[in-house]
Amino acid sequence: MRNSRGSFDRGEPIVGMKQPLVGDPPEYSLSDGDVPWILGTQLSREAGPIARAPEGSQVLLIEGHSFAERRPYHHHKLTLVFSAMRRFRDRLERDGYDVTYIKADSFGDGLAEFFADNPDTRLVAMRSPSYGSEQRFRELVDEAGGDVQFVENELFVSTRQAFDEWANADPDEESSGFKHEPFYRWMRAESDVLMDDGDPVGGEWNYDGENQEFPPDDWESPDVPTHEYDPVVAETADWVEERFDTWGDTDFSEFPWPVTRTQACEQLRHFVDERLPEFGPYQDAMRGDDWAMSHALLGSSINIGLLHPVEVVSEIEKAYRDRGLALNSVEGSIRQILGWREFMRHVYRHAMPELSSANQLGAEHELPEAYWTGETDMECLSQTVDDVHGHGYSHHIQRLMILANFATLWGVKPSELNDWFHATYVDAYHWVTTPNVIEMGQYGHGVFATKPYVSSANYVDKMSDYCGDCKYYKTKDTGNRACPFNALYWDFLDRNEDQLRSNHRMGLMYSHVDNKQESGDMADIKERVEDLREMAAAGELWARYQTGLRPLESPRDATDSPSCSFHLTWPTHASVGEWPDSNFPTVISRTVGFSCSRDPAALDKADLV
């Protein structure tokens, strides 16, 4: 039930049609001969054309396979997408809908098959958020001799028109200068979420400063929710492993993601009941043995339509008002959904297509192979990649301050890191990753980021336990055992001085740069960076020189020689393109040798000679 401000009355369960809160929801009806076409990221019966179709109506789903051959997608991601579509089909059939479910190599083939059997129908579909998809789908429908109508995507909290009017932005032009904080406050006010007579509850809009504690040693995070899967899901997981060249853990017993509406609702309830109370203070913390901590683990369900963001926000706010949960937990989680997710969607619309190839700092290096193998003695990078390899997930600070931070310091082309995120995360889609990675993560464009989000090892040490077991010294800038983050940080500021020094938010950093330049330390730092790049080119930086550590893709072979002379076999990447429309290579192996005079058990402290 909507109140006069467009929000749902508190305490009333959200039933029936689910629509945006901010802006006017679309009004339309289906005509005879109209068939709802549900995309694989729109698996909701309560939004879009299917919500307006009589029960028992014909519905189309096309399971296209060719996209999954273009990148080494995470096994969990493909298992999730295909399983969720198949289980959604089963649910619709159980509820009496006439489901046309087409498995095809491509959408073009699927549409051709559909219109051959249904020549007098018109498809009606919600727009995909991904740039260019509507135009491409129209072309494919035309080629198939059919007709299609696209309508507003209702699986967001705000409409496109509402944002454009607020931002005074022409939706057909690239816009600059969007800022998240004023947008977030506007969304709060318009939706009446966490508001009290026009003011933010608690007197503050944002409690980000209370999301940055590190948990004590005896703190235990809540258990990760588990689900029981029917044979359809298990069979799909096996089929994905056999059919596609995937990356990531293929052990189905480790698959934790909801694939049905019921499971997604259970996941939401688990977060609100068990994880939300612990979420706030440790939201930004990273622990090597705790891949989920107290995070919601709801992004994959929201991004394929199993949960509507409005109902997630409503349940979180209801828990605050009913149970008096801490505002730093409640506001921090709502900010991610009502604020950041919506902001990313709209920024993406306005900054594409330039955003996808943006590279304003001129980064020119390839993505380090450690992002695929996890094989590096930098514990923060290795353990984060291990999390992603195991689950198709790491939380937002690992994404920003480990993966994107290192790539930015190293000078990785933003589009390469974006492709990697798109392939490896279960909740990643082009509209999601592109603004997050290229702009927020790598300062590639300037559409909303006000400075690069980079740091030395100091931040990593403050917010994680990675540095304690690391081979590298977190406090050293130079020397063989100095943490690479440190020298790369100062080198990044030095080499980008012309673009960044005038940024008022960078003043303190450049005062330190001045000191290092004047003292001569910068010359030593740049020599250390040159050494790191030489090590990377030789394969020495992207390998672990420790025993008893598991590589992600291929076994390592080490002899137990008393002289400690031995070889490690570890993965690298072929230069030939195995993926038709991307730069993603296949994995092969190469061998590097080194020797030391110490016992193999002490190799965690061994240096390359």
Coordinates of C-alpha atoms in Angstrom, one line a residue:
M1 CA 0.0 0.0 0.0
R2 CA 1.5 3.3 -1.0
N3 CA 1.2 6.4 1.1
S4 CA 1.1 9.9 -0.1
R5 CA 4.9 10.1 -0.4
G6 CA 5.1 7.0 -2.6
S7 CA 6.6 4.7 0.0
F8 CA 5.1 1.5 1.5
D9 CA 3.3 1.8 4.8
R10 CA 5.6 0.5 7.5
G11 CA 4.9 -3.0 8.8
E12 CA 2.7 -4.1 5.9
P13 CA 4.1 -6.9 3.9
I14 CA 4.8 -6.1 0.3
V15 CA 2.5 -8.2 -1.8
G16 CA 1.3 -8.0 -5.4
M17 CA 3.1 -5.8 -7.9
K18 CA 6.5 -4.5 -6.9
Q19 CA 7.5 -1.2 -8.4
P20 CA 9.9 1.7 -7.8
L21 CA 9.3 4.1 -4.9
V22 CA 10.8 7.2 -6.4
G23 CA 9.2 8.5 -9.6
D24 CA 6.0 7.5 -11.3
P25 CA 5.8 3.7 -12.0
P26 CA 4.9 2.9 -15.6
E27 CA 1.3 2.4 -16.5
Y28 CA 0.4 0.0 -19.3
S29 CA -1.6 -3.1 -20.1
L30 CA -1.1 -6.0 -22.3
S31 CA -3.2 -6.6 -25.5
D32 CA -4.4 -9.8 -26.9
G33 CA -1.4 -11.4 -28.6
D34 CA 1.2 -9.8 -26.3
V35 CA 3.6 -12.3 -24.6
P36 CA 5.7 -11.3 -21.7
W37 CA 9.4 -12.0 -22.4
I38 CA 11.4 -12.4 -19.2
L39 CA 15.1 -12.0 -19.3
G40 CA 17.4 -14.0 -17.1
T41 CA 18.0 -11.0 -14.8
Q42 CA 14.3 -10.3 -14.4
L43 CA 13.1 -13.4 -12.6
S44 CA 10.1 -11.9 -10.8
R45 CA 6.4 -12.6 -11.3
E46 CA 5.5 -9.4 -9.4
A47 CA 7.1 -6.8 -11.8
G48 CA 6.9 -6.0 -15.5
P49 CA 4.7 -7.5 -18.2
I50 CA 4.1 -10.8 -16.4
A51 CA 2.7 -8.9 -13.4
R52 CA 0.0 -7.5 -15.8
A53 CA -0.7 -10.7 -17.6
P54 CA -3.6 -13.0 -16.6
E55 CA -2.6 -16.2 -14.9
G56 CA -2.2 -19.0 -17.4
S57 CA -0.8 -16.6 -20.1
Q58 CA 2.0 -17.6 -22.4
V59 CA 5.4 -16.5 -21.2
L60 CA 8.8 -16.6 -23.0
L61 CA 12.2 -17.3 -21.5
I62 CA 15.2 -17.8 -23.8
E63 CA 18.3 -19.6 -22.3
G64 CA 21.1 -18.4 -24.5
H65 CA 24.4 -20.2 -24.2
S66 CA 26.9 -18.3 -26.5
F67 CA 27.5 -15.5 -24.0
A68 CA 28.9 -18.1 -21.5
E69 CA 31.6 -19.0 -24.1
R70 CA 33.0 -15.5 -24.4
R71 CA 34.6 -15.3 -20.9
P72 CA 35.9 -17.7 -18.3
Y73 CA 32.9 -17.1 -16.1
H74 CA 32.9 -18.3 -12.5
H75 CA 31.3 -21.8 -12.3
H76 CA 29.0 -20.5 -9.5
K77 CA 27.8 -17.6 -11.6
L78 CA 26.8 -19.7 -14.6
T79 CA 25.3 -22.3 -12.3
L80 CA 23.3 -19.6 -10.6
V81 CA 22.0 -17.9 -13.7
F82 CA 21.0 -21.1 -15.6
S83 CA 19.6 -22.8 -12.4
A84 CA 17.5 -19.7 -11.5
M85 CA 16.0 -19.5 -15.0
R86 CA 15.1 -23.2 -15.0
R87 CA 13.6 -23.1 -11.5
F88 CA 11.7 -20.0 -12.4
R89 CA 10.3 -21.8 -15.4
D90 CA 9.2 -24.7 -13.1
R91 CA 7.5 -22.2 -10.7
L92 CA 5.6 -20.6 -13.5
E93 CA 4.5 -23.9 -14.9
R94 CA 3.4 -25.1 -11.5
D95 CA 1.3 -21.9 -11.2
G96 CA -0.4 -22.6 -14.5
Y97 CA 1.4 -20.4 -17.0
D98 CA 2.0 -21.5 -20.5
V99 CA 5.8 -21.3 -20.5
T100 CA 7.8 -21.3 -23.8
Y101 CA 11.3 -22.1 -22.6
I102 CA 13.8 -22.1 -25.4
K103 CA 17.4 -23.3 -25.1
A104 CA 19.5 -21.9 -27.9
D105 CA 23.0 -21.0 -28.8
S106 CA 22.1 -17.4 -29.1
F107 CA 19.2 -15.0 -28.5
G108 CA 18.9 -14.6 -32.2
D109 CA 18.4 -18.4 -32.6
G110 CA 15.9 -18.4 -29.8
L111 CA 13.8 -15.5 -31.1
A112 CA 13.8 -17.1 -34.6
E113 CA 12.4 -20.3 -33.2
F114 CA 9.8 -18.5 -31.1
F115 CA 8.4 -16.3 -33.9
A116 CA 8.4 -19.3 -36.3
D117 CA 5.9 -20.9 -34.0
N118 CA 4.2 -17.7 -32.9
P119 CA 4.1 -15.4 -35.9
D120 CA 1.2 -13.2 -34.8
T121 CA 2.5 -12.3 -31.3
R122 CA 4.3 -9.3 -29.9
L123 CA 6.8 -9.7 -27.1
V124 CA 6.7 -7.2 -24.2
A125 CA 9.8 -7.0 -22.1
M126 CA 11.4 -4.8 -19.4
R127 CA 14.5 -3.0 -20.6
S128 CA 17.8 -4.5 -19.5
P129 CA 20.0 -2.0 -17.7
S130 CA 23.0 -3.0 -19.8
Y131 CA 24.0 -0.4 -22.5
G132 CA 22.9 -1.2 -26.1
S133 CA 20.9 -4.3 -25.1
E134 CA 17.5 -2.8 -26.1
Q135 CA 18.8 -1.8 -29.6
R136 CA 20.4 -5.2 -30.1
F137 CA 17.3 -7.1 -29.0
R138 CA 15.2 -5.0 -31.4
E139 CA 17.6 -5.9 -34.3
L140 CA 17.3 -9.6 -33.4
V141 CA 13.6 -9.5 -33.2
D142 CA 13.4 -7.7 -36.6
E143 CA 15.7 -10.3 -38.1
A144 CA 13.3 -13.0 -36.8
G145 CA 10.4 -11.2 -38.4
G146 CA 8.7 -10.4 -35.1
D147 CA 7.7 -7.4 -33.0
V148 CA 8.7 -6.3 -29.5
Q149 CA 7.8 -3.5 -27.0
F150 CA 10.2 -2.5 -24.3
V151 CA 8.9 -1.0 -21.0
E152 CA 10.4 0.5 -17.9
N153 CA 12.5 -1.8 -15.8
E154 CA 10.6 -1.9 -12.4
L155 CA 13.3 -3.8 -10.5
F156 CA 14.9 -0.6 -9.1
V157 CA 13.9 1.8 -6.4
S158 CA 13.8 4.9 -8.7
T159 CA 12.8 5.5 -12.3
R160 CA 15.0 6.8 -15.0
Q161 CA 12.8 9.9 -15.4
A162 CA 12.9 10.8 -11.7
F163 CA 16.7 10.7 -11.6
D164 CA 17.0 12.7 -14.8
E165 CA 14.7 15.4 -13.5
W166 CA 16.5 15.6 -10.2
A167 CA 19.9 15.7 -11.9
N168 CA 18.6 18.0 -14.6
A169 CA 20.4 15.7 -17.0
D170 CA 19.6 14.9 -20.6
P171 CA 19.3 11.1 -20.8
D172 CA 20.8 11.2 -24.3
E173 CA 24.0 13.0 -23.3
E174 CA 27.0 12.1 -21.2
S175 CA 26.8 14.0 -17.9
S176 CA 29.5 14.8 -15.4
G177 CA 29.7 15.8 -11.8
F178 CA 27.2 13.4 -10.4
K179 CA 27.7 13.1 -6.6
H180 CA 26.4 10.2 -4.5
E181 CA 25.8 11.9 -1.2
P182 CA 23.2 14.4 -2.4
F183 CA 21.6 11.7 -4.5
Y184 CA 21.4 9.4 -1.5
R185 CA 19.8 12.1 0.6
W186 CA 17.3 12.9 -2.1
M187 CA 16.4 9.2 -2.4
R188 CA 15.9 9.0 1.4
A189 CA 13.6 12.0 1.4
E190 CA 11.6 10.9 -1.6
S191 CA 11.1 7.4 -0.4
D192 CA 10.6 8.4 3.3
V193 CA 13.1 5.7 4.3
L194 CA 14.8 6.2 7.7
M195 CA 13.1 9.6 7.9
D196 CA 11.3 11.3 10.8
D197 CA 9.2 14.3 10.0
G198 CA 11.4 15.2 7.1
D199 CA 14.7 14.7 9.0
P200 CA 17.0 11.6 8.9
V201 CA 16.4 9.4 11.9
G202 CA 19.2 9.8 14.4
G203 CA 20.0 13.3 13.1
E204 CA 22.6 12.1 10.6
W205 CA 22.3 11.0 7.0
N206 CA 25.3 8.8 6.8
Y207 CA 27.1 6.7 9.5
D208 CA 30.0 5.6 7.3
G209 CA 32.4 6.7 10.0
E210 CA 30.9 4.0 12.3
N211 CA 31.4 1.2 9.7
Q212 CA 35.2 1.0 10.0
E213 CA 36.1 -1.0 13.1
F214 CA 38.1 -4.2 13.1
P215 CA 36.5 -7.0 15.1
P216 CA 38.3 -8.4 18.2
D217 CA 40.0 -11.8 18.0
D218 CA 37.1 -13.6 19.8
W219 CA 34.4 -12.2 17.5
E220 CA 32.6 -14.9 15.4
S221 CA 30.6 -14.0 12.4
P222 CA 27.2 -15.6 11.8
D223 CA 27.0 -18.8 9.9
V224 CA 26.6 -18.5 6.2
P225 CA 23.1 -19.6 5.2
T226 CA 22.7 -22.8 3.3
H227 CA 20.0 -24.1 1.0
E228 CA 18.8 -27.4 -0.2
Y229 CA 18.8 -27.7 -4.0
D230 CA 16.7 -30.0 -6.1
P231 CA 18.1 -32.2 -8.8
V232 CA 17.6 -29.5 -11.5
V233 CA 20.3 -27.4 -9.8
A234 CA 22.7 -30.2 -9.3
E235 CA 22.3 -31.3 -12.9
T236 CA 22.8 -27.7 -14.1
A237 CA 26.0 -27.4 -12.1
D238 CA 27.3 -30.6 -13.7
W239 CA 26.3 -29.4 -17.2
V240 CA 28.0 -26.0 -16.7
E241 CA 31.2 -27.8 -15.7
E242 CA 31.1 -30.0 -18.7
R243 CA 29.8 -27.5 -21.3
F244 CA 31.8 -24.4 -20.5
D245 CA 35.4 -23.4 -19.8
T246 CA 34.8 -21.9 -16.4
W247 CA 36.9 -20.4 -13.6
G248 CA 36.5 -20.9 -9.9
D249 CA 35.5 -23.8 -7.6
T250 CA 33.3 -26.4 -9.2
D251 CA 32.5 -28.3 -6.0
F252 CA 28.7 -28.1 -5.9
S253 CA 28.7 -28.8 -2.2
E254 CA 30.3 -25.3 -1.7
F255 CA 27.6 -23.5 -3.8
P256 CA 25.8 -21.1 -1.4
W257 CA 23.6 -18.9 -3.6
P258 CA 19.8 -18.8 -3.7
V259 CA 18.3 -19.9 -7.1
T260 CA 14.6 -19.6 -6.2
R261 CA 12.4 -16.9 -4.8
T262 CA 11.8 -18.9 -1.7
Q263 CA 15.5 -19.4 -1.1
A264 CA 16.2 -15.7 -1.7
C265 CA 13.5 -14.7 0.9
E266 CA 15.1 -17.1 3.3
Q267 CA 18.5 -15.5 2.7
L268 CA 16.9 -12.0 3.3
R269 CA 15.4 -13.2 6.6
H270 CA 18.7 -14.7 7.7
F271 CA 20.4 -11.4 7.0
V272 CA 17.9 -9.4 8.9
D273 CA 17.7 -11.8 11.8
E274 CA 21.3 -13.0 12.2
R275 CA 23.7 -10.9 10.2
L276 CA 22.3 -7.3 10.2
P277 CA 22.9 -6.7 14.0
E278 CA 26.6 -7.5 13.5
F279 CA 27.0 -5.8 10.1
G280 CA 27.5 -2.1 10.9
P281 CA 30.7 -1.7 12.9
Y282 CA 32.7 -4.3 10.9
Q283 CA 31.3 -3.5 7.4
D284 CA 34.7 -2.5 6.0
A285 CA 36.9 -5.0 7.8
M286 CA 38.6 -7.9 6.1
R287 CA 39.6 -11.2 7.6
G288 CA 41.6 -13.9 5.9
D289 CA 39.5 -16.8 7.3
D290 CA 36.1 -15.2 6.9
W291 CA 34.9 -14.6 3.3
A292 CA 31.4 -13.5 4.2
M293 CA 31.7 -11.9 7.7
S294 CA 28.3 -10.3 8.4
H295 CA 27.6 -9.1 4.8
A296 CA 24.1 -9.6 3.4
L297 CA 25.0 -11.9 0.5
L298 CA 21.9 -10.6 -1.3
G299 CA 23.4 -8.9 -4.4
S300 CA 23.1 -11.9 -6.6
S301 CA 19.4 -12.4 -5.7
I302 CA 18.6 -8.7 -6.2
N303 CA 20.4 -8.5 -9.6
I304 CA 18.5 -11.4 -11.1
G305 CA 15.1 -10.3 -9.8
L306 CA 14.5 -12.9 -7.1
L307 CA 14.3 -10.1 -4.6
H308 CA 13.1 -6.5 -5.2
P309 CA 15.4 -3.8 -3.7
V310 CA 12.3 -2.1 -2.2
E311 CA 11.4 -5.2 -0.2
V312 CA 14.9 -5.6 1.0
V313 CA 15.1 -1.9 2.2
S314 CA 11.6 -2.3 3.8
E315 CA 12.6 -5.4 5.8
I316 CA 15.8 -3.7 7.0
E317 CA 14.0 -0.6 8.1
K318 CA 11.2 -2.6 9.7
A319 CA 13.9 -4.4 11.8
Y320 CA 15.3 -1.1 12.9
R321 CA 11.9 0.2 14.1
D322 CA 10.7 -3.1 15.6
R323 CA 13.9 -4.2 17.3
G324 CA 15.9 -1.0 17.8
L325 CA 18.9 -2.2 15.8
A326 CA 22.0 0.1 15.7
L327 CA 21.7 2.8 13.0
N328 CA 25.2 2.2 11.7
S329 CA 24.1 -1.4 10.7
V330 CA 20.7 -0.3 9.4
E331 CA 21.8 2.8 7.6
G332 CA 25.0 1.2 6.3
S333 CA 23.1 -1.6 4.6
I334 CA 20.3 0.6 3.2
R335 CA 22.9 3.0 1.8
Q336 CA 24.3 0.3 -0.3
I337 CA 20.9 -0.5 -1.9
L338 CA 18.8 2.7 -1.9
G339 CA 21.9 4.8 -2.5
W340 CA 24.9 3.2 -4.2
R341 CA 23.1 0.6 -6.3
E342 CA 20.7 3.1 -7.7
F343 CA 23.4 5.7 -8.2
M344 CA 25.5 3.2 -10.2
R345 CA 22.6 2.3 -12.5
H346 CA 21.9 6.0 -13.3
V347 CA 25.6 7.0 -13.7
Y348 CA 26.1 4.0 -16.0
R349 CA 23.2 5.2 -18.2
H350 CA 24.6 8.7 -18.6
A351 CA 28.3 7.9 -18.9
M352 CA 28.1 5.1 -21.4
P353 CA 29.5 4.2 -23.9
E354 CA 32.5 6.3 -23.1
L355 CA 32.7 4.9 -19.5
S356 CA 33.5 1.4 -20.6
S357 CA 36.7 2.4 -22.3
A358 CA 37.6 5.4 -20.1
N359 CA 41.3 5.6 -19.0
Q360 CA 42.0 9.2 -18.0
L361 CA 45.2 8.3 -16.2
G362 CA 46.6 6.4 -19.2
A363 CA 47.1 3.1 -17.5
E364 CA 48.8 0.7 -19.9
H365 CA 49.6 -2.6 -18.1
E366 CA 48.0 -5.9 -18.5
L367 CA 46.0 -7.5 -15.6
P368 CA 48.5 -9.5 -13.4
E369 CA 48.0 -13.2 -13.7
A370 CA 47.7 -13.4 -9.9
Y371 CA 44.1 -12.2 -10.4
W372 CA 43.4 -15.6 -12.0
T373 CA 45.8 -17.8 -10.1
G374 CA 46.0 -16.2 -6.6
E375 CA 49.7 -17.1 -6.7
T376 CA 51.5 -14.3 -5.0
D377 CA 53.1 -13.8 -1.7
M378 CA 51.0 -10.6 -1.1
E379 CA 48.6 -12.2 1.4
C380 CA 45.9 -9.6 0.9
L381 CA 45.7 -10.1 -2.9
S382 CA 46.2 -13.9 -2.7
Q383 CA 43.5 -14.4 0.0
T384 CA 41.0 -12.1 -1.7
V385 CA 41.4 -13.9 -5.1
D386 CA 41.0 -17.2 -3.2
D387 CA 37.7 -15.9 -1.8
V388 CA 36.5 -15.0 -5.3
H389 CA 37.7 -18.3 -6.7
G390 CA 35.9 -20.2 -4.0
H391 CA 32.6 -18.4 -3.9
G392 CA 32.4 -15.9 -6.8
Y393 CA 32.3 -13.2 -4.1
S394 CA 34.3 -10.9 -1.9
H395 CA 32.9 -7.9 -0.1
H396 CA 33.0 -4.3 -1.3
I397 CA 36.2 -3.2 0.6
Q398 CA 38.1 -6.2 -0.8
R399 CA 36.9 -5.2 -4.2
L400 CA 37.8 -1.5 -3.8
M401 CA 40.9 -1.5 -1.6
I402 CA 42.6 -4.7 -2.5
L403 CA 41.7 -5.7 -6.0
A404 CA 41.0 -2.3 -7.6
N405 CA 43.6 -0.5 -5.4
F406 CA 46.4 -2.8 -6.5
A407 CA 45.3 -2.7 -10.2
T408 CA 45.3 1.1 -10.1
L409 CA 48.7 1.3 -8.5
W410 CA 50.1 -1.2 -10.9
G411 CA 48.6 0.8 -13.8
V412 CA 46.2 -1.9 -15.2
K413 CA 44.0 -0.9 -18.1
P414 CA 40.6 -0.3 -16.5
S415 CA 38.7 -2.3 -19.1
E416 CA 40.8 -5.4 -18.3
L417 CA 40.0 -5.2 -14.6
N418 CA 36.3 -4.6 -15.5
D419 CA 36.2 -7.7 -17.7
W420 CA 37.7 -9.7 -14.9
F421 CA 35.1 -8.6 -12.3
H422 CA 32.4 -9.2 -14.8
A423 CA 33.5 -12.8 -15.3
T424 CA 34.3 -13.8 -11.7
Y425 CA 31.6 -12.4 -9.5
V426 CA 28.2 -13.9 -9.1
D427 CA 26.5 -10.5 -8.7
A428 CA 28.4 -8.8 -11.6
Y429 CA 26.8 -7.5 -14.7
H430 CA 28.1 -4.8 -17.1
W431 CA 25.9 -2.1 -15.6
V432 CA 27.1 -3.0 -12.1
T433 CA 30.8 -3.5 -12.7
T434 CA 31.5 -0.7 -15.2
P435 CA 30.9 2.4 -12.9
N436 CA 32.2 0.5 -9.8
V437 CA 35.4 -0.7 -11.4
I438 CA 36.4 1.8 -14.0
E439 CA 35.3 4.9 -12.2
M440 CA 35.2 4.2 -8.4
G441 CA 37.9 1.6 -8.5
Q442 CA 40.3 3.0 -11.0
Y443 CA 39.4 6.7 -11.4
G444 CA 39.1 6.1 -15.1
H445 CA 36.5 8.7 -16.2
G446 CA 35.7 11.5 -13.7
V447 CA 31.9 11.2 -13.9
F448 CA 31.6 11.1 -10.2
A449 CA 34.8 10.0 -8.4
T450 CA 36.6 13.1 -6.9
K451 CA 39.9 11.3 -6.4
P452 CA 41.6 7.9 -6.9
Y453 CA 40.8 5.5 -4.1
V454 CA 44.3 4.2 -3.5
S455 CA 46.4 3.5 -0.5
S456 CA 49.6 2.0 0.7
A457 CA 49.8 -1.1 3.0
N458 CA 48.9 1.2 5.9
Y459 CA 45.1 1.0 5.2
V460 CA 45.2 -2.7 4.4
D461 CA 46.9 -3.3 7.8
K462 CA 44.4 -1.1 9.6
M463 CA 41.3 -2.9 8.2
S464 CA 42.5 -6.5 7.9
D465 CA 44.6 -9.3 9.4
Y466 CA 46.4 -10.0 6.1
C467 CA 49.6 -8.3 6.9
G468 CA 50.4 -10.4 10.0
D469 CA 51.2 -13.5 8.0
C470 CA 52.6 -11.8 4.9
K471 CA 56.1 -12.3 3.6
Y472 CA 56.4 -8.6 2.9
Y473 CA 57.1 -5.9 5.4
K474 CA 54.1 -3.5 5.6
T475 CA 56.2 -0.6 6.9
K476 CA 59.0 -0.7 4.2
D477 CA 58.9 1.1 0.9
T478 CA 62.1 -0.3 -0.6
G479 CA 64.2 -3.5 -0.3
N480 CA 63.4 -7.1 -1.4
R481 CA 60.9 -7.6 1.3
A482 CA 59.1 -4.3 1.2
C483 CA 55.4 -4.5 0.6
P484 CA 54.7 -3.8 -3.1
F485 CA 51.7 -1.7 -2.2
N486 CA 54.0 0.9 -0.6
A487 CA 56.5 1.6 -3.5
L488 CA 53.6 1.3 -6.0
Y489 CA 51.6 3.9 -4.1
W490 CA 54.3 6.5 -4.1
D491 CA 55.2 5.8 -7.7
F492 CA 51.5 6.1 -8.7
L493 CA 51.3 9.6 -7.1
D494 CA 54.6 10.6 -8.7
R495 CA 53.9 9.4 -12.2
N496 CA 50.4 11.0 -12.2
E497 CA 51.4 14.2 -10.6
D498 CA 50.4 16.4 -13.5
Q499 CA 46.8 15.2 -13.4
L500 CA 46.4 14.9 -9.6
R501 CA 48.4 17.5 -7.7
S502 CA 45.8 20.2 -8.3
N503 CA 43.1 18.1 -6.7
H504 CA 42.4 19.7 -3.4
R505 CA 41.7 16.3 -1.8
M506 CA 45.2 15.2 -2.7
G507 CA 47.1 18.0 -1.0
L508 CA 48.4 16.1 2.0
M509 CA 49.5 13.2 -0.1
Y510 CA 51.5 15.4 -2.4
S511 CA 53.2 17.1 0.6
H512 CA 54.6 13.6 1.4
V513 CA 55.5 13.2 -2.3
D514 CA 57.5 16.4 -2.1
N515 CA 59.4 15.2 0.9
K516 CA 60.3 11.9 -0.8
Q517 CA 61.4 13.7 -3.9
E518 CA 63.5 16.2 -2.1
S519 CA 65.2 13.5 0.1
G520 CA 66.0 11.3 -2.8
D521 CA 63.8 8.5 -1.5
M522 CA 61.6 8.7 -4.6
A523 CA 64.6 7.5 -6.7
D524 CA 64.9 4.4 -4.5
I525 CA 61.1 3.9 -4.7
K526 CA 61.1 4.0 -8.5
E527 CA 64.0 1.5 -8.6
R528 CA 61.9 -0.8 -6.4
V529 CA 59.0 -0.5 -8.7
E530 CA 61.2 -1.2 -11.7
D531 CA 62.4 -4.3 -9.9
L532 CA 58.8 -5.4 -9.2
R533 CA 57.9 -5.0 -12.9
E534 CA 61.0 -7.1 -13.9
M535 CA 60.0 -9.7 -11.4
A536 CA 56.4 -9.7 -12.8
A537 CA 57.7 -10.0 -16.4
A538 CA 59.8 -13.0 -15.3
G539 CA 56.9 -14.6 -13.5
E540 CA 58.5 -14.2 -10.1
L541 CA 56.1 -11.8 -8.6
W542 CA 53.0 -13.9 -9.5
A543 CA 54.0 -17.1 -7.7
R544 CA 54.1 -18.3 -4.1
Y545 CA 57.5 -19.3 -2.8
Q546 CA 56.0 -21.0 0.3
T547 CA 55.2 -24.6 0.9
G548 CA 51.8 -26.1 1.7
L549 CA 49.8 -23.4 -0.1
R550 CA 47.2 -24.4 -2.6
P551 CA 47.2 -22.8 -6.1
L552 CA 43.8 -22.0 -7.6
E553 CA 44.1 -23.7 -11.0
S554 CA 46.9 -26.2 -11.4
P555 CA 49.0 -28.2 -9.0
R556 CA 52.5 -27.2 -8.1
D557 CA 55.3 -29.7 -8.3
A558 CA 58.1 -29.4 -5.8
T559 CA 60.8 -31.9 -5.2
D560 CA 61.9 -32.5 -1.6
S561 CA 65.6 -31.9 -2.3
P562 CA 67.8 -31.4 0.7
S563 CA 69.7 -28.7 -1.1
C564 CA 66.4 -26.8 -1.5
S565 CA 66.9 -26.5 -5.3
F566 CA 63.6 -27.3 -6.9
H567 CA 61.0 -26.1 -9.4
L568 CA 57.5 -24.8 -9.0
T569 CA 54.9 -25.4 -11.8
W570 CA 52.4 -22.6 -11.7
P571 CA 49.7 -21.3 -14.1
T572 CA 50.3 -18.5 -16.5
H573 CA 48.2 -17.3 -19.5
A574 CA 48.7 -17.9 -23.2
S575 CA 48.8 -14.8 -25.3
V576 CA 46.4 -16.2 -27.9
G577 CA 42.8 -15.2 -27.5
E578 CA 40.6 -18.2 -26.6
W579 CA 37.6 -16.1 -25.9
P580 CA 35.9 -14.8 -29.1
D581 CA 35.1 -11.2 -28.1
S582 CA 37.5 -10.5 -25.3
N583 CA 41.1 -10.7 -24.2
F584 CA 40.5 -13.5 -21.8
P585 CA 43.1 -16.2 -22.4
T586 CA 43.3 -19.8 -21.5
V587 CA 45.4 -21.2 -18.7
I588 CA 48.6 -23.1 -19.4
S589 CA 51.5 -23.8 -17.2
R590 CA 55.1 -22.7 -17.0
T591 CA 58.0 -23.5 -14.7
V592 CA 60.3 -21.3 -12.8
G593 CA 63.2 -22.5 -10.7
F594 CA 65.0 -21.1 -7.7
S595 CA 67.3 -22.3 -5.1
C596 CA 68.0 -21.5 -1.5
S597 CA 70.2 -22.7 1.3
R598 CA 67.5 -23.2 3.8
D599 CA 65.1 -26.0 4.7
P600 CA 62.0 -26.1 2.4
A601 CA 59.9 -25.7 5.5
A602 CA 61.3 -22.2 5.9
L603 CA 60.5 -21.1 2.3
D604 CA 58.0 -18.6 3.5
K605 CA 61.0 -16.4 4.3
A606 CA 63.1 -17.4 1.2
D607 CA 64.1 -14.8 -1.3
L608 CA 64.5 -15.5 -5.0
V609 CA 68.1 -15.7 -6.1

